[in-house]
Amino acid sequence: MAEQIPLYPVRSAAAAASGKRAAYFSAAGPGPGAERSSRYQLEDESAHLDEMPLMMSEEGFENDESDYHKLPRARIMRRKRGLEWFVCGGLKFLCTSCCDWLINICQRKKELKARTVWLGYPEKCEEKHPRNSIKNQKYNVFTFIPGGFVLAVTIMREAIDEFRRFQRDKEVNSQLYSKLTVRGKVQVKSSDIQVGDLIIVEKNQRIPSDMVFLRTSEKAGSCFIRTDQLDGETDWKLKVAVSCTQRLPALGDLFSINAYVYAQKPQLDIHSFEGTFTREDSDPPIHESLSIENTLWASTVVASGTIIGVVIYTGKETRSVMNTSNPKNKVGLLDLELNQLTKALFLALVALSVVMVTLQGFSGPWYRSLFRFLLLFSYIIPISLRVNLDMGKAAYGWMIMKDENIPGTVVRTSTIPEELGRLVYLLTDKTGTLTRNEMVFKRLHLGTVSYGTDTMDEIQNQLMNSYSQTQSQASGNNASSTPPRKAQSSAPKVRKSVSSRVHEAVKAVALCHNVTPVYEARGAAGETEFTEADQDFSDDNRTYQASSPDEVALVQWTESVGLTLVNRDLTSMQLRTPSGQILTYCILQTFPFTSESKRMGVIVRDESTAEITFYMKGADVAMSTVVQYNDWLEEECGNMAREGLRTLVVAKRALTDEQYQDFENRYNQAKLSIHDRTLKVAAVVESLEREMELLCLTGVEDQLQTDVRPTLEMLRNAGLKIWMLTGDKLETATCIAKSSHLVSRTQDTHVFRPVTSRGEAHLELNAFRRKHDCALVISGDSLEVCLKYYEHEFVELACQCPAVVCCRCAPTQKAHIVKLLQQHTGRRTCAIGDGGNDVSMIQAADCGIGIEGKEGRQASLAADFSVSQFKHIGRLLVVHGRSSYKRSAALSQFVMHRGLIISTMQAVFSSVFYFASVPLYQGFLMVGYATVYTMFPVFSLVLDQDVKPEMAMLYPELYKDLTKGRSLSCKTFLVWVLISIYQGGILMFGALVLFESEFVHVVAISFTALVLTELLMVALTVRTWHWLMAVAELLSLGCYVASLAFLNQYFDVPFIMTMTFVWKVSAITVVSCLPLYILKYLKRKLSPPSYSKLSS
């Protein structure tokens, strides 16, 4: 069938525009217009693609150009109107322009500009900057003027949450900091800090605003900061003080110099900064380049030493606030469905009132009667439904957090627990979510020889032999460092031994990184000075800090084979050889890893030989173009990726002093430029990245999370379609997808070829369409091309796949995919992640789940639900999601039934008594009916369950039924409406038929039968009894019986005590409920639901 369906590609904007022009000129008749029309048709260079037989859905993009044909006629008519049109059109244009101008004035945002900040003199700032206070509140005081008593529960919950946010903000804004002034130190509140202030921040104290790092108490001139609350990464970051201010003898000297900082305008990117530090009172003036390593962003924490910084951005201009997006208020599908049903009930209310007035004959002031009927039948609208549902949602959240089988689970958004039971698409991150983010070194490949975990001892022996030979040669030869360097320049011509290649590879891995060893034994972590002898470097107390777990895994591996990193500061690095000798390397330059370059590098000088070497490592796609020709790298990278290993290519290049000096001059000049600094710096670094010597290929394994395979299998059996969105390479992502059983072993995998143009995407989609029941693997670049030209068709094809793997995905792409699925399928989506790069995806999804992992708590805090392990997601969805939805569906329909039945009785009563707009029940009876008489049993439905949790876990197929929404649908709603009409009619007619003398007896009989009917209907609805349900039933019945003694103004108390009253109430109640019990029994026997088959 699919092969007969044509696919219509999305036409580009230019094509659409030419279509409009063509339509205009063809309508205008022959002449030059016709020539221009044909020219525009010829200019559509991709028009031939529209004719290609790409077959898919009929719901492709069809362009209806009927509107365009009407355009010329409208223009001609305008021309004919002449002066009248000119005057009217001119006035209209003037009014529109004025309105637009006023709107722009009101909505205009302050333009962000670069600034010059004078040290210690905030009053010198030429423009006004925002206050340095944090405001996370969502509402103001007027938001909480209550709209009515019924909404009090929701309002109180939001108000409490808002008050807590206000308290947290107040606590943060009231934190005291030391401000350096000409007179000395002054205590100042965080909210009173201004741009230009010199602020002192102690160890373990939060940095209050964005600052440039001027001085530190650490002798190395650097400090560590913790950034987990900013970027979600748990590692410490090394920050460097401005060398000009760090060299000053004392703190007070900061006011004796005349200096300023030029900072770029405030922006979102937390990983980049461009600025300059200028000291004017020296001769010549000192200019120093400032980069990201000289900045201290707000909301980070100082991990070592005491620091002094000058404030450059405050308040809403800080990086942390600019990166905080206001998350959308998520509304569950159940709430949307109930809104639709409530609208239908409102229409029924109006219609019933109009019918009553019509039957009344519109006699007298009929509009008064209409309003009276609207008030009398207002119980049709389930106003108390919101309160009941909110209380139910709170109960579900409490049950989830108290479940001992999923410890550590937190419900952060209490309004959407039912969404967990309606999910169709599950989009998950890979690293840290399906895998542990715990890296283990597994493979070292040198081109001709490969070492695995079982042969690491060979590397250890070769390294020991190599360093012992080097040491003996050094001791026997006291020559200068120049001859070895000349010898080495010709060394590549001679084939190196395996031992020397192993030595070079391990040394490169041990030197090329951003890892810093930290020794806890010396007091507080990070507050260390590595100037003592090597015996202080205790292996037991050493921990490594780095920007990624991969880096730590590589350094730990070099330690395991004998080459240990014992010390690192800004300018040097020390390694300990297997024999205990300390090798010192001077760090000349460091080039950090970026997502654009996909590589990092370091230039070091060996202190013993004075050799300068440029080491670099990175992803194979980035490194394959900069290393010398080889015939094994691409193949071995593919092999390792298929094993599920993360690969890094390591290379080096020896530099002469002249080469390095030339590079350093160009590099420093590029760093000082204000415009296009990043591009200029990258260009200078790329001049070094040529013909580098390929040393080795490393493979690191990221282990799977506990019970990932059975969890994914359970979710797949539950009917969920699982998509994996990762930034990792295609081969690794495919391997993890298979090893985690995201893609079953028997399933085919279609790897989408890289496409760059519309034609290529067209052909590749055709090839993919012919595949059946296979998983799709696609890269982010190809995905972007497909979505540009064939968005609808691609999404439709991908949704038919049992699993989809998107690799090399940017964070924004992940969120875009989530939104596409929501738009094109209308189904509920769930996003799962553990890092800061997953936050946008989590917030875009209908239901976001965060995992507390190695990458910090940012995803966990931004999510609607937080879990400690991936395996807990199975129970969260299959047990809690399923029961929350089914309970809320039953609860909401019962609350509607409660209003409909009493409105039916009112309608029957009014009809019998000549359509009089007189209430049947008055005063406390109506209040009691909606509260103490029926609320507890109805609310006890939140404890109901159709199957036990163990059974739901064993048979996840039960979850599939929920996605069809059969628990709350138009069909079930109509069934409850019919039940309400039947029971309301029986109760009212029965009371009218059986009453004898006084009208008050009708009220007593019908109201008592109504309360009993509601209690029996709860019992009819319940599938599994809980002891609290029985207590609620008995408590409500007891409350009603006890209150009869006090309701003498509504009831005839002596009549209630008679047997006549008892048998009449019993008869009416039996007639109203018994047929429903019989129908339920017959349905269960003849057409039992799926869960009843299991429970029996």
Short mmCIF file of N, CA and C in Angstrom, two decimals, residues 882-1000:
data_model
loop_
_atom_site.label_atom_id
_atom_site.label_comp_id
_atom_site.label_asym_id
_atom_site.label_seq_id
_atom_site.Cartn_x
_atom_site.Cartn_y
_atom_site.Cartn_z
N ARG A 882 0.25 4.16 34.88
CA ARG A 882 -0.99 3.46 34.52
C ARG A 882 -2.08 3.66 35.57
N SER A 883 -1.71 3.43 36.84
CA SER A 883 -2.72 3.55 37.90
C SER A 883 -3.17 4.99 38.09
N SER A 884 -2.26 5.97 37.94
CA SER A 884 -2.63 7.38 38.09
C SER A 884 -3.67 7.78 37.06
N TYR A 885 -3.44 7.36 35.81
CA TYR A 885 -4.39 7.71 34.74
C TYR A 885 -5.75 7.05 34.96
N LYS A 886 -5.75 5.76 35.25
CA LYS A 886 -7.03 5.04 35.41
C LYS A 886 -7.80 5.57 36.62
N ARG A 887 -7.09 5.89 37.70
CA ARG A 887 -7.75 6.43 38.89
C ARG A 887 -8.34 7.81 38.61
N SER A 888 -7.57 8.66 37.97
CA SER A 888 -8.06 10.01 37.69
C SER A 888 -9.24 9.98 36.72
N ALA A 889 -9.19 9.06 35.75
CA ALA A 889 -10.30 8.93 34.80
C ALA A 889 -11.58 8.54 35.54
N ALA A 890 -11.49 7.54 36.44
CA ALA A 890 -12.66 7.10 37.20
C ALA A 890 -13.15 8.21 38.14
N LEU A 891 -12.21 8.88 38.81
CA LEU A 891 -12.55 9.94 39.75
C LEU A 891 -13.28 11.09 39.05
N SER A 892 -12.74 11.53 37.92
CA SER A 892 -13.33 12.69 37.23
C SER A 892 -14.72 12.37 36.69
N GLN A 893 -14.91 11.16 36.15
CA GLN A 893 -16.23 10.79 35.62
C GLN A 893 -17.24 10.63 36.74
N PHE A 894 -16.78 10.19 37.90
CA PHE A 894 -17.69 10.03 39.02
C PHE A 894 -18.12 11.40 39.56
N VAL A 895 -17.17 12.35 39.59
CA VAL A 895 -17.53 13.70 40.04
C VAL A 895 -18.55 14.32 39.09
N MET A 896 -18.37 14.08 37.77
CA MET A 896 -19.35 14.57 36.80
C MET A 896 -20.71 13.90 37.03
N HIS A 897 -20.68 12.60 37.28
CA HIS A 897 -21.92 11.85 37.55
C HIS A 897 -22.64 12.43 38.77
N ARG A 898 -21.87 12.80 39.78
CA ARG A 898 -22.45 13.34 41.01
C ARG A 898 -23.23 14.64 40.73
N GLY A 899 -22.71 15.47 39.82
CA GLY A 899 -23.42 16.71 39.47
C GLY A 899 -24.58 16.47 38.53
N LEU A 900 -24.40 15.54 37.58
CA LEU A 900 -25.44 15.27 36.59
C LEU A 900 -26.68 14.65 37.22
N ILE A 901 -26.51 13.75 38.19
CA ILE A 901 -27.65 13.05 38.77
C ILE A 901 -28.56 14.03 39.54
N ILE A 902 -27.94 14.97 40.26
CA ILE A 902 -28.76 15.91 41.05
C ILE A 902 -29.40 16.94 40.12
N SER A 903 -28.73 17.27 38.98
CA SER A 903 -29.32 18.18 38.01
C SER A 903 -30.50 17.51 37.30
N THR A 904 -30.40 16.20 37.02
CA THR A 904 -31.51 15.45 36.43
C THR A 904 -32.72 15.46 37.36
N MET A 905 -32.47 15.25 38.66
CA MET A 905 -33.56 15.27 39.64
C MET A 905 -34.22 16.64 39.68
N GLN A 906 -33.40 17.70 39.60
CA GLN A 906 -33.95 19.06 39.60
C GLN A 906 -34.81 19.30 38.35
N ALA A 907 -34.34 18.78 37.19
CA ALA A 907 -35.10 18.96 35.96
C ALA A 907 -36.44 18.24 36.02
N VAL A 908 -36.45 17.00 36.56
CA VAL A 908 -37.69 16.24 36.69
C VAL A 908 -38.64 16.97 37.65
N PHE A 909 -38.09 17.44 38.76
CA PHE A 909 -38.90 18.15 39.75
C PHE A 909 -39.55 19.40 39.15
N SER A 910 -38.74 20.20 38.43
CA SER A 910 -39.28 21.43 37.82
C SER A 910 -40.33 21.10 36.76
N SER A 911 -40.10 20.03 35.99
CA SER A 911 -41.05 19.65 34.94
C SER A 911 -42.40 19.25 35.54
N VAL A 912 -42.36 18.50 36.63
CA VAL A 912 -43.60 18.03 37.27
C VAL A 912 -44.39 19.21 37.82
N PHE A 913 -43.68 20.19 38.38
CA PHE A 913 -44.35 21.34 39.00
C PHE A 913 -44.37 22.54 38.05
N TYR A 914 -44.85 22.27 36.82
CA TYR A 914 -45.14 23.32 35.83
C TYR A 914 -43.93 24.20 35.52
N PHE A 915 -42.75 23.55 35.42
CA PHE A 915 -41.51 24.23 35.02
C PHE A 915 -41.18 25.43 35.92
N ALA A 916 -41.43 25.24 37.20
CA ALA A 916 -41.13 26.30 38.16
C ALA A 916 -39.63 26.30 38.46
N SER A 917 -39.04 27.49 38.51
CA SER A 917 -37.60 27.61 38.80
C SER A 917 -37.39 27.66 40.32
N VAL A 918 -37.78 26.55 40.97
CA VAL A 918 -37.69 26.44 42.43
C VAL A 918 -36.70 25.34 42.76
N PRO A 919 -35.76 25.60 43.69
CA PRO A 919 -34.77 24.55 44.02
C PRO A 919 -35.41 23.37 44.76
N LEU A 920 -34.92 22.17 44.42
CA LEU A 920 -35.39 20.96 45.08
C LEU A 920 -34.80 20.85 46.48
N TYR A 921 -33.46 21.05 46.57
CA TYR A 921 -32.78 20.99 47.87
C TYR A 921 -32.17 22.36 48.16
N GLN A 922 -32.23 22.75 49.41
CA GLN A 922 -31.74 24.08 49.77
C GLN A 922 -30.69 24.00 50.87
N GLY A 923 -29.97 25.12 51.02
CA GLY A 923 -29.06 25.32 52.15
C GLY A 923 -28.03 24.23 52.32
N PHE A 924 -27.99 23.69 53.53
CA PHE A 924 -26.92 22.77 53.91
C PHE A 924 -26.98 21.46 53.14
N LEU A 925 -28.14 21.07 52.65
CA LEU A 925 -28.26 19.80 51.94
C LEU A 925 -27.35 19.77 50.72
N MET A 926 -27.33 20.86 49.95
CA MET A 926 -26.48 20.92 48.76
C MET A 926 -25.00 20.96 49.12
N VAL A 927 -24.67 21.72 50.18
CA VAL A 927 -23.26 21.78 50.63
C VAL A 927 -22.82 20.42 51.14
N GLY A 928 -23.65 19.78 51.95
CA GLY A 928 -23.33 18.46 52.50
C GLY A 928 -23.21 17.40 51.44
N TYR A 929 -24.06 17.48 50.39
CA TYR A 929 -24.01 16.49 49.32
C TYR A 929 -22.67 16.52 48.59
N ALA A 930 -22.15 17.73 48.37
CA ALA A 930 -20.88 17.86 47.64
C ALA A 930 -19.67 17.64 48.53
N THR A 931 -19.86 17.63 49.86
CA THR A 931 -18.70 17.51 50.77
C THR A 931 -18.79 16.26 51.64
N VAL A 932 -19.29 16.40 52.87
CA VAL A 932 -19.14 15.32 53.85
C VAL A 932 -19.92 14.05 53.50
N TYR A 933 -21.03 14.18 52.73
CA TYR A 933 -21.84 13.00 52.45
C TYR A 933 -21.26 12.11 51.34
N THR A 934 -20.55 12.71 50.40
CA THR A 934 -20.06 11.91 49.25
C THR A 934 -18.58 12.09 48.93
N MET A 935 -17.91 13.11 49.49
CA MET A 935 -16.54 13.43 49.07
C MET A 935 -15.55 12.32 49.43
N PHE A 936 -15.62 11.79 50.65
CA PHE A 936 -14.63 10.80 51.09
C PHE A 936 -14.70 9.52 50.25
N PRO A 937 -15.88 8.95 50.02
CA PRO A 937 -15.92 7.74 49.19
C PRO A 937 -15.46 7.99 47.75
N VAL A 938 -15.88 9.15 47.19
CA VAL A 938 -15.47 9.46 45.81
C VAL A 938 -13.96 9.63 45.74
N PHE A 939 -13.40 10.37 46.70
CA PHE A 939 -11.95 10.59 46.68
C PHE A 939 -11.19 9.29 46.94
N SER A 940 -11.82 8.34 47.63
CA SER A 940 -11.14 7.07 47.92
C SER A 940 -10.86 6.28 46.65
N LEU A 941 -11.44 6.72 45.51
CA LEU A 941 -11.16 6.05 44.24
C LEU A 941 -9.69 6.19 43.85
N VAL A 942 -8.96 7.16 44.45
CA VAL A 942 -7.53 7.30 44.14
C VAL A 942 -6.72 6.13 44.68
N LEU A 943 -7.32 5.29 45.50
CA LEU A 943 -6.64 4.11 46.04
C LEU A 943 -6.97 2.85 45.24
N ASP A 944 -7.87 2.98 44.26
CA ASP A 944 -8.32 1.81 43.51
C ASP A 944 -7.22 1.32 42.57
N GLN A 945 -7.20 0.01 42.32
CA GLN A 945 -6.29 -0.56 41.33
C GLN A 945 -6.93 -1.80 40.71
N ASP A 946 -6.76 -1.93 39.38
CA ASP A 946 -7.37 -3.07 38.71
C ASP A 946 -6.51 -4.32 38.81
N VAL A 947 -5.17 -4.15 38.76
CA VAL A 947 -4.25 -5.29 38.94
C VAL A 947 -3.17 -4.90 39.93
N LYS A 948 -2.53 -5.87 40.51
CA LYS A 948 -1.45 -5.60 41.46
C LYS A 948 -0.22 -5.09 40.70
N PRO A 949 0.64 -4.30 41.38
CA PRO A 949 1.85 -3.77 40.71
C PRO A 949 2.71 -4.87 40.09
N GLU A 950 2.85 -5.99 40.77
CA GLU A 950 3.67 -7.09 40.26
C GLU A 950 3.12 -7.60 38.93
N MET A 951 1.77 -7.67 38.83
CA MET A 951 1.13 -8.14 37.61
C MET A 951 1.33 -7.14 36.47
N ALA A 952 1.26 -5.85 36.80
CA ALA A 952 1.48 -4.81 35.78
C ALA A 952 2.91 -4.85 35.26
N MET A 953 3.87 -5.15 36.12
CA MET A 953 5.27 -5.26 35.69
C MET A 953 5.48 -6.53 34.85
N LEU A 954 4.77 -7.58 35.20
CA LEU A 954 4.93 -8.86 34.49
C LEU A 954 4.29 -8.81 33.11
N TYR A 955 3.19 -8.05 32.98
CA TYR A 955 2.48 -7.93 31.71
C TYR A 955 2.41 -6.46 31.29
N PRO A 956 3.54 -5.91 30.79
CA PRO A 956 3.54 -4.49 30.40
C PRO A 956 2.60 -4.20 29.23
N GLU A 957 2.13 -5.25 28.55
CA GLU A 957 1.19 -5.04 27.43
C GLU A 957 -0.09 -4.34 27.89
N LEU A 958 -0.40 -4.44 29.20
CA LEU A 958 -1.58 -3.75 29.73
C LEU A 958 -1.49 -2.24 29.52
N TYR A 959 -0.26 -1.72 29.43
CA TYR A 959 -0.04 -0.28 29.27
C TYR A 959 -0.54 0.22 27.92
N LYS A 960 -0.53 -0.68 26.90
CA LYS A 960 -0.90 -0.27 25.54
C LYS A 960 -2.32 0.30 25.48
N ASP A 961 -3.23 -0.29 26.27
CA ASP A 961 -4.63 0.14 26.22
C ASP A 961 -4.79 1.61 26.59
N LEU A 962 -3.90 2.09 27.45
CA LEU A 962 -4.06 3.46 27.96
C LEU A 962 -3.82 4.50 26.88
N THR A 963 -2.92 4.21 25.93
CA THR A 963 -2.59 5.19 24.90
C THR A 963 -3.79 5.48 24.01
N LYS A 964 -4.76 4.56 23.96
CA LYS A 964 -5.97 4.78 23.16
C LYS A 964 -6.98 5.65 23.90
N GLY A 965 -6.72 5.92 25.19
CA GLY A 965 -7.59 6.82 25.95
C GLY A 965 -8.97 6.27 26.21
N ARG A 966 -9.11 4.95 26.33
CA ARG A 966 -10.44 4.36 26.49
C ARG A 966 -11.00 4.51 27.90
N SER A 967 -10.14 4.82 28.88
CA SER A 967 -10.64 4.98 30.25
C SER A 967 -11.46 6.25 30.39
N LEU A 968 -11.15 7.25 29.57
CA LEU A 968 -11.93 8.50 29.57
C LEU A 968 -12.09 8.92 28.12
N SER A 969 -13.27 8.64 27.57
CA SER A 969 -13.54 8.95 26.17
C SER A 969 -14.98 9.44 26.05
N CYS A 970 -15.35 9.83 24.84
CA CYS A 970 -16.74 10.26 24.60
C CYS A 970 -17.70 9.11 24.91
N LYS A 971 -17.28 7.89 24.59
CA LYS A 971 -18.13 6.72 24.83
C LYS A 971 -18.40 6.53 26.32
N THR A 972 -17.31 6.52 27.13
CA THR A 972 -17.50 6.32 28.58
C THR A 972 -18.25 7.50 29.20
N PHE A 973 -17.97 8.71 28.68
CA PHE A 973 -18.68 9.89 29.18
C PHE A 973 -20.18 9.78 28.93
N LEU A 974 -20.57 9.37 27.73
CA LEU A 974 -21.99 9.21 27.40
C LEU A 974 -22.64 8.12 28.25
N VAL A 975 -21.88 7.05 28.52
CA VAL A 975 -22.41 5.98 29.39
C VAL A 975 -22.74 6.54 30.77
N TRP A 976 -21.82 7.36 31.32
CA TRP A 976 -22.06 7.95 32.64
C TRP A 976 -23.21 8.96 32.60
N VAL A 977 -23.36 9.69 31.48
CA VAL A 977 -24.48 10.62 31.35
C VAL A 977 -25.80 9.86 31.37
N LEU A 978 -25.86 8.74 30.63
CA LEU A 978 -27.08 7.92 30.60
C LEU A 978 -27.38 7.33 31.98
N ILE A 979 -26.32 6.88 32.67
CA ILE A 979 -26.51 6.35 34.04
C ILE A 979 -27.09 7.44 34.94
N SER A 980 -26.54 8.67 34.81
CA SER A 980 -27.00 9.78 35.65
C SER A 980 -28.45 10.11 35.37
N ILE A 981 -28.82 10.14 34.07
CA ILE A 981 -30.21 10.46 33.72
C ILE A 981 -31.15 9.37 34.23
N TYR A 982 -30.73 8.10 34.05
CA TYR A 982 -31.57 6.98 34.53
C TYR A 982 -31.76 7.05 36.05
N GLN A 983 -30.64 7.19 36.78
CA GLN A 983 -30.74 7.18 38.24
C GLN A 983 -31.46 8.42 38.76
N GLY A 984 -31.14 9.59 38.18
CA GLY A 984 -31.83 10.80 38.60
C GLY A 984 -33.33 10.71 38.38
N GLY A 985 -33.72 10.17 37.22
CA GLY A 985 -35.15 10.01 36.93
C GLY A 985 -35.83 9.04 37.88
N ILE A 986 -35.20 7.89 38.13
CA ILE A 986 -35.77 6.89 39.05
C ILE A 986 -35.93 7.47 40.45
N LEU A 987 -34.88 8.14 40.94
CA LEU A 987 -34.91 8.68 42.30
C LEU A 987 -36.03 9.72 42.46
N MET A 988 -36.17 10.62 41.46
CA MET A 988 -37.15 11.69 41.59
C MET A 988 -38.58 11.18 41.37
N PHE A 989 -38.77 10.40 40.28
CA PHE A 989 -40.11 9.87 40.02
C PHE A 989 -40.55 8.92 41.12
N GLY A 990 -39.60 8.11 41.58
CA GLY A 990 -39.91 7.17 42.66
C GLY A 990 -40.37 7.90 43.92
N ALA A 991 -39.68 8.98 44.27
CA ALA A 991 -40.04 9.75 45.47
C ALA A 991 -41.40 10.42 45.28
N LEU A 992 -41.66 10.91 44.06
CA LEU A 992 -42.94 11.57 43.81
C LEU A 992 -44.11 10.57 43.81
N VAL A 993 -43.85 9.37 43.30
CA VAL A 993 -44.91 8.35 43.26
C VAL A 993 -45.22 7.83 44.66
N LEU A 994 -44.16 7.67 45.49
CA LEU A 994 -44.35 7.03 46.80
C LEU A 994 -44.70 8.00 47.91
N PHE A 995 -44.58 9.31 47.69
CA PHE A 995 -44.90 10.20 48.81
C PHE A 995 -46.43 10.32 48.93
N GLU A 996 -46.91 10.59 50.16
CA GLU A 996 -48.35 10.52 50.42
C GLU A 996 -48.94 11.88 50.79
N SER A 997 -48.46 12.51 51.83
CA SER A 997 -49.16 13.70 52.33
C SER A 997 -48.39 14.99 52.13
N GLU A 998 -47.15 15.05 52.60
CA GLU A 998 -46.43 16.33 52.60
C GLU A 998 -45.24 16.32 51.64
N PHE A 999 -44.98 17.52 51.08
CA PHE A 999 -43.87 17.66 50.13
C PHE A 999 -42.51 17.40 50.80
N VAL A 1000 -42.39 17.73 52.10
CA VAL A 1000 -41.13 17.54 52.81
C VAL A 1000 -40.71 16.07 52.79
#
